[in-house]
Coordinates of C-alpha atoms in Angstrom, one line a residue:
Chain A
X1 CA -57.7 -38.5 -54.3
X2 CA -56.0 -36.2 -56.8
X3 CA -53.1 -34.2 -55.2
X4 CA -51.7 -31.3 -57.1
X5 CA -48.1 -32.2 -57.6
X6 CA -45.3 -29.6 -57.9
X7 CA -42.5 -29.7 -60.4
X8 CA -39.9 -32.3 -59.4
X9 CA -37.0 -29.8 -59.2
X10 CA -39.0 -27.4 -56.9
X11 CA -40.3 -30.2 -54.6
X12 CA -36.7 -31.6 -54.4
X13 CA -35.4 -28.2 -53.5
X14 CA -38.0 -27.9 -50.8
X15 CA -37.3 -31.3 -49.4
X16 CA -33.6 -30.6 -49.4
X17 CA -34.1 -27.4 -47.5
X18 CA -36.4 -29.4 -45.1
X19 CA -33.6 -31.9 -44.4
X20 CA -31.3 -29.0 -43.5
X21 CA -33.9 -27.3 -41.4
X22 CA -34.5 -30.6 -39.5
X23 CA -30.8 -30.9 -38.8
X24 CA -30.7 -27.3 -37.5
X25 CA -33.8 -27.5 -35.4
X26 CA -33.7 -31.0 -34.0
X27 CA -29.9 -31.5 -34.2
X28 CA -30.2 -35.1 -35.4
X29 CA -30.8 -36.7 -38.8
X30 CA -34.5 -37.0 -39.9
X31 CA -35.9 -40.5 -39.9
X32 CA -39.3 -42.2 -40.2
X33 CA -39.1 -46.0 -39.6
X34 CA -37.5 -45.9 -36.1
X35 CA -40.6 -44.2 -34.9
X36 CA -42.6 -47.3 -35.7
X37 CA -40.5 -49.1 -33.1
X38 CA -41.8 -46.6 -30.5
X39 CA -45.4 -47.2 -31.6
X40 CA -44.8 -51.0 -31.2
X41 CA -43.4 -50.4 -27.7
X42 CA -46.7 -48.6 -26.8
X43 CA -49.0 -51.1 -28.5
X44 CA -47.4 -54.2 -27.0
X45 CA -46.5 -53.6 -23.4
X46 CA -44.6 -56.9 -23.0
X47 CA -42.5 -56.4 -26.1
X48 CA -39.0 -56.2 -24.5
X49 CA -37.0 -55.2 -27.6
X50 CA -39.0 -52.0 -28.2
X51 CA -38.9 -51.0 -24.5
X52 CA -35.1 -50.9 -23.9
X53 CA -32.0 -49.4 -25.3
X54 CA -32.8 -46.6 -27.8
X55 CA -36.5 -47.3 -27.2
X56 CA -36.4 -46.9 -23.4
X57 CA -37.5 -43.3 -23.9
X58 CA -40.4 -43.7 -26.4
X59 CA -42.1 -40.3 -26.1
X60 CA -39.5 -38.6 -28.2
X61 CA -39.1 -36.4 -31.2
X62 CA -39.2 -39.4 -33.6
X63 CA -42.6 -40.4 -32.4
X64 CA -44.0 -36.9 -32.7
X65 CA -42.5 -36.5 -36.1
X66 CA -44.4 -39.6 -37.2
X67 CA -47.6 -38.2 -35.6
X68 CA -47.1 -35.0 -37.6
X69 CA -46.9 -36.6 -41.0
X70 CA -50.7 -37.3 -41.4
X71 CA -51.4 -33.7 -40.6
X72 CA -49.2 -32.6 -43.5
X73 CA -50.9 -35.1 -45.8
X74 CA -54.3 -33.8 -44.7
X75 CA -53.3 -30.2 -45.3
X76 CA -51.9 -31.1 -48.7
X77 CA -55.1 -32.9 -49.7
X78 CA -57.2 -30.0 -48.5
X79 CA -55.2 -27.5 -50.6
X80 CA -55.7 -29.7 -53.7
X81 CA -58.7 -28.9 -56.0
X82 CA -60.6 -32.2 -55.4
X83 CA -62.6 -32.3 -52.1
X84 CA -61.3 -34.7 -49.4
X85 CA -62.8 -38.2 -49.4
X86 CA -61.8 -41.8 -48.7
X87 CA -60.7 -43.8 -51.7
X88 CA -59.3 -47.3 -52.3
X89 CA -58.3 -46.6 -55.9
X90 CA -54.7 -47.3 -56.5
X91 CA -54.3 -46.0 -60.1
X92 CA -52.0 -48.0 -62.3
X93 CA -51.6 -50.7 -59.6
X94 CA -55.3 -51.6 -60.0
X95 CA -54.5 -53.8 -63.0
X96 CA -51.8 -55.9 -61.3
X97 CA -53.3 -56.1 -57.8
X98 CA -56.0 -58.7 -56.8
X99 CA -59.4 -57.5 -57.9
X100 CA -61.4 -58.1 -54.7
X101 CA -61.0 -55.6 -51.8
X102 CA -60.2 -58.3 -49.2
X103 CA -57.4 -59.8 -51.4
X104 CA -56.0 -56.3 -52.0
X105 CA -56.0 -55.6 -48.3
X106 CA -54.1 -58.9 -47.6
X107 CA -51.6 -58.0 -50.4
X108 CA -51.0 -54.6 -48.9
X109 CA -50.6 -56.0 -45.3
X110 CA -48.0 -58.5 -46.7
X111 CA -46.2 -55.7 -48.5
X112 CA -46.3 -53.5 -45.4
X113 CA -44.8 -56.4 -43.4
X114 CA -41.9 -56.6 -45.8
X115 CA -41.4 -52.8 -45.6
X116 CA -41.4 -52.8 -41.8
X117 CA -39.2 -55.9 -41.3
X118 CA -36.8 -54.8 -44.1
X119 CA -36.5 -51.3 -42.8
X120 CA -35.5 -52.5 -39.3
X121 CA -33.1 -55.1 -40.8
X122 CA -31.5 -52.5 -43.0
X123 CA -31.5 -50.0 -40.1
X124 CA -33.5 -47.2 -41.8
X125 CA -36.0 -46.5 -44.6
X126 CA -35.9 -44.5 -47.8
X127 CA -35.8 -41.3 -45.7
X128 CA -33.1 -42.3 -43.3
X129 CA -30.9 -44.2 -45.8
X130 CA -31.4 -42.8 -49.3
X131 CA -32.3 -39.2 -48.5
X132 CA -30.5 -38.2 -45.3
X133 CA -27.8 -40.9 -45.5
X134 CA -27.2 -39.9 -49.1
X135 CA -26.8 -36.2 -48.0
X136 CA -24.2 -37.2 -45.4
X137 CA -22.5 -39.5 -48.0
X138 CA -22.6 -42.4 -45.6
X139 CA -21.3 -45.6 -47.4
X140 CA -23.7 -48.1 -45.8
X141 CA -26.6 -45.8 -46.5
X142 CA -25.6 -45.4 -50.1
X143 CA -25.4 -49.2 -50.4
X144 CA -28.8 -49.7 -48.8
X145 CA -30.3 -46.9 -51.0
X146 CA -28.9 -48.6 -54.1
X147 CA -30.4 -52.0 -53.1
X148 CA -33.8 -50.4 -52.2
X149 CA -34.0 -49.0 -55.8
X150 CA -32.7 -52.1 -57.5
X151 CA -35.0 -54.5 -55.8
X152 CA -38.0 -52.2 -56.2
X153 CA -37.1 -51.8 -59.8
X154 CA -36.9 -55.6 -60.4
X155 CA -40.1 -56.2 -58.5
X156 CA -42.1 -53.5 -60.4
X157 CA -40.8 -54.8 -63.7
X158 CA -41.9 -58.3 -62.7
X159 CA -45.3 -57.2 -61.6
X160 CA -46.1 -55.0 -64.7
X161 CA -44.4 -56.8 -67.5
X162 CA -44.4 -60.5 -66.8
Chain B
X1 CA -55.0 -29.9 -22.7
X2 CA -55.1 -28.1 -19.4
X3 CA -51.7 -27.5 -18.0
X4 CA -52.5 -24.5 -15.8
X5 CA -52.9 -26.6 -12.7
X6 CA -49.4 -28.0 -13.2
X7 CA -47.8 -24.5 -13.3
X8 CA -49.9 -22.9 -10.5
X9 CA -47.4 -23.6 -7.7
X10 CA -44.8 -21.5 -9.5
X11 CA -47.2 -18.5 -9.8
X12 CA -48.7 -18.8 -6.3
X13 CA -45.3 -19.2 -4.7
X14 CA -44.6 -15.5 -4.1
X15 CA -47.6 -13.2 -4.5
X16 CA -50.6 -15.4 -5.2
X17 CA -53.2 -14.7 -7.9
X18 CA -52.0 -11.3 -8.6
X19 CA -51.4 -11.9 -12.2
X20 CA -54.4 -11.2 -14.6
X21 CA -55.9 -14.2 -16.4
X22 CA -54.4 -13.2 -19.8
X23 CA -50.9 -12.9 -18.5
X24 CA -51.0 -16.1 -16.5
X25 CA -52.4 -17.9 -19.5
X26 CA -49.6 -16.5 -21.6
X27 CA -46.9 -17.6 -19.1
X28 CA -48.5 -21.1 -19.0
X29 CA -48.3 -21.4 -22.8
X30 CA -44.8 -20.1 -22.9
X31 CA -43.5 -22.5 -20.3
X32 CA -45.5 -25.4 -21.9
X33 CA -44.0 -24.7 -25.3
X34 CA -40.5 -24.3 -23.8
X35 CA -40.7 -27.6 -21.8
X36 CA -42.0 -29.6 -24.8
X37 CA -40.1 -27.7 -27.6
X38 CA -38.4 -30.7 -29.0
X39 CA -41.6 -32.7 -29.4
X40 CA -43.6 -29.7 -30.7
X41 CA -40.9 -29.0 -33.3
X42 CA -40.9 -32.7 -34.1
X43 CA -44.7 -32.6 -34.7
X44 CA -44.3 -29.4 -36.9
X45 CA -41.4 -31.0 -38.8
X46 CA -43.5 -34.1 -39.4
X47 CA -46.4 -32.0 -40.7
X48 CA -44.0 -30.2 -43.1
X49 CA -42.5 -33.5 -44.2
X50 CA -45.9 -35.0 -44.9
X51 CA -47.0 -31.8 -46.8
X52 CA -43.8 -31.8 -49.0
X53 CA -43.9 -35.5 -49.6
X54 CA -47.5 -35.3 -50.7
X55 CA -46.9 -32.3 -53.1
X56 CA -43.7 -34.0 -54.4
X57 CA -45.9 -36.8 -55.7
X58 CA -44.4 -39.5 -53.4
X59 CA -47.9 -40.3 -52.1
X60 CA -49.4 -40.7 -55.6
X61 CA -49.1 -44.4 -56.5
X62 CA -48.7 -43.9 -60.2
X63 CA -45.4 -42.0 -59.9
X64 CA -43.7 -45.0 -58.2
X65 CA -44.8 -47.3 -61.0
X66 CA -43.9 -44.8 -63.7
X67 CA -40.4 -44.3 -62.2
X68 CA -39.5 -48.0 -62.2
X69 CA -41.1 -48.5 -65.7
X70 CA -39.1 -45.5 -67.0
X71 CA -42.2 -43.5 -68.0
X72 CA -41.9 -40.4 -65.7
X73 CA -38.9 -39.5 -63.6
X74 CA -40.7 -37.1 -61.2
X75 CA -39.6 -38.9 -58.0
X76 CA -36.0 -39.4 -59.3
X77 CA -35.8 -35.6 -59.9
X78 CA -37.2 -35.0 -56.4
X79 CA -34.8 -37.3 -54.5
X80 CA -31.8 -36.3 -56.7
X81 CA -32.4 -32.5 -56.1
X82 CA -33.2 -33.1 -52.4
X83 CA -29.9 -35.0 -51.8
X84 CA -27.9 -32.5 -53.7
X85 CA -29.3 -29.5 -51.9
X86 CA -29.1 -31.1 -48.4
X87 CA -25.5 -32.3 -49.2
X88 CA -24.5 -28.6 -49.6
X89 CA -26.3 -27.8 -46.4
X90 CA -24.7 -30.6 -44.4
X91 CA -21.2 -29.5 -45.8
X92 CA -21.8 -25.9 -44.7
X93 CA -23.2 -26.8 -41.3
X94 CA -20.2 -29.1 -40.6
X95 CA -17.8 -26.3 -41.7
X96 CA -19.3 -23.6 -39.5
X97 CA -20.1 -25.9 -36.6
X98 CA -23.8 -24.8 -36.4
X99 CA -25.6 -25.3 -33.1
X100 CA -28.9 -27.0 -33.0
X101 CA -31.9 -25.0 -31.8
X102 CA -33.5 -27.6 -29.4
X103 CA -30.3 -29.1 -27.9
X104 CA -28.0 -26.0 -28.0
X105 CA -25.2 -28.3 -28.9
X106 CA -23.5 -28.8 -32.2
X107 CA -25.6 -30.7 -34.8
X108 CA -25.0 -34.4 -34.5
X109 CA -24.4 -35.9 -37.9
X110 CA -24.7 -39.5 -36.6
X111 CA -24.4 -42.0 -39.4
X112 CA -26.2 -45.2 -39.6
X113 CA -23.6 -48.0 -39.2
X114 CA -23.3 -51.0 -41.4
X115 CA -25.2 -53.8 -39.8
X116 CA -25.6 -57.5 -40.5
X117 CA -28.5 -58.2 -42.8
X118 CA -28.4 -54.7 -44.3
X119 CA -28.5 -55.9 -47.9
X120 CA -31.1 -58.6 -47.2
X121 CA -33.2 -56.0 -45.3
X122 CA -32.9 -53.5 -48.2
X123 CA -33.9 -56.2 -50.7
X124 CA -37.0 -57.1 -48.7
X125 CA -37.8 -53.4 -48.3
X126 CA -37.6 -52.9 -52.1
X127 CA -40.1 -55.8 -52.7
X128 CA -42.5 -54.2 -50.2
X129 CA -42.0 -50.8 -51.9
X130 CA -43.0 -52.3 -55.3
X131 CA -46.0 -54.1 -53.8
X132 CA -47.5 -51.2 -51.9
X133 CA -46.1 -48.2 -53.8
X134 CA -45.3 -46.7 -50.4
X135 CA -42.5 -46.3 -47.9
X136 CA -42.7 -45.8 -44.1
X137 CA -42.5 -42.0 -44.5
X138 CA -45.3 -41.7 -47.0
X139 CA -47.8 -44.1 -45.4
X140 CA -48.9 -41.7 -42.7
X141 CA -49.2 -38.9 -45.3
X142 CA -51.4 -41.2 -47.4
X143 CA -53.6 -41.8 -44.4
X144 CA -54.1 -38.1 -44.0
X145 CA -55.0 -37.9 -47.7
X146 CA -57.8 -40.4 -47.2
X147 CA -56.2 -43.4 -49.0
X148 CA -57.7 -46.6 -47.5
X149 CA -54.7 -48.7 -48.7
X150 CA -52.5 -46.8 -46.2
X151 CA -54.5 -48.4 -43.3
X152 CA -53.5 -51.9 -44.4
X153 CA -50.0 -51.0 -45.3
X154 CA -49.6 -49.3 -41.9
X155 CA -50.9 -52.4 -40.1
X156 CA -48.4 -54.5 -42.1
X157 CA -45.6 -52.1 -41.2
X158 CA -46.3 -52.4 -37.5
X159 CA -46.5 -56.2 -37.7
X160 CA -43.2 -56.3 -39.6
X161 CA -41.5 -54.0 -37.1
X162 CA -42.8 -56.1 -34.3
X163 CA -41.6 -59.3 -36.0
X164 CA -38.1 -57.9 -36.1
X165 CA -38.2 -57.1 -32.3
X166 CA -39.4 -60.7 -31.6
X167 CA -36.6 -62.1 -33.8
X168 CA -33.9 -60.0 -32.1
X169 CA -35.0 -61.1 -28.6
X170 CA -35.2 -64.7 -29.8
X171 CA -31.6 -64.5 -31.1
X172 CA -30.3 -62.7 -28.0
X173 CA -31.8 -65.4 -25.7
X174 CA -30.3 -68.3 -27.7
X175 CA -33.7 -69.4 -29.1
X176 CA -35.7 -69.0 -25.9
X177 CA -39.0 -67.7 -27.3
X178 CA -40.6 -67.0 -24.0
X179 CA -38.3 -64.0 -23.2
X180 CA -39.6 -62.0 -26.2
X181 CA -42.7 -61.0 -24.4
X182 CA -41.3 -60.7 -20.9
X183 CA -42.1 -57.2 -19.5

């Protein structure tokens, strides 16, 4: 699926304005990964951690934010020249990922588990720490953001060059 | 969704069924939107976020590899500009004590605290990022774009989040595993 990509400066400006708009409308910092906790609370009814504390009210803005994201992705794909279709092609990653589809799926599930577990252990994801936390100049967020980029940089170098 | 039945008692309370259909429908929609304004705005904001992330190139796998291999700095430009712009916005909003639309209170710039395991978590997250070329915010957008890989990454994400919940309950109960799934 080829998406028409805007210039980096323009897209950055738009996302910066989006973060400000989110603060103004919702009154709280934008975040993605916390919403997955709400989903976990809904999927697993006996999961006590995601049914108490900040997760006791699960039908909240964070959950609806998460539900809204695919709609945005769909609109973006529909506004791109190529017609919408399913695809399992991962571009440059095809040469380093396992060749069979099943092995690729297992690889992605494992990577996704690291993302989910790591995001909860760090407290937020790239949006919450690097983008919004960076905008608020929050020291723990800046540290987390730096580690995100360093570790992803090291891993990508290992995958592609060694 | 049919919410007219829910609001009927309000309309029928004084002079019943006097309002024409169009007007009662309008009132129903208005009260529905008002009651759920935070969630509706959340949904719209999510859609905007997905749309922008997609057009910024954050859902295109190659840009992630190219950034970390120093071939193309598209995503660096995006996040750098976004942080700079929103930093100015946050500064101005703090200075003029702007009120939030949904809550009517001053915008809450709540900061994520330092927590135990932040660096370890961030390190694991980075490995996951390099493996899947995605992050929790872009995975749903990829799903909307029809990328099959996002289905598997999403499944992994939920499993990882769940594992953290189990671990936390396990620690809180001094290693008593049974309490993790007590309703």
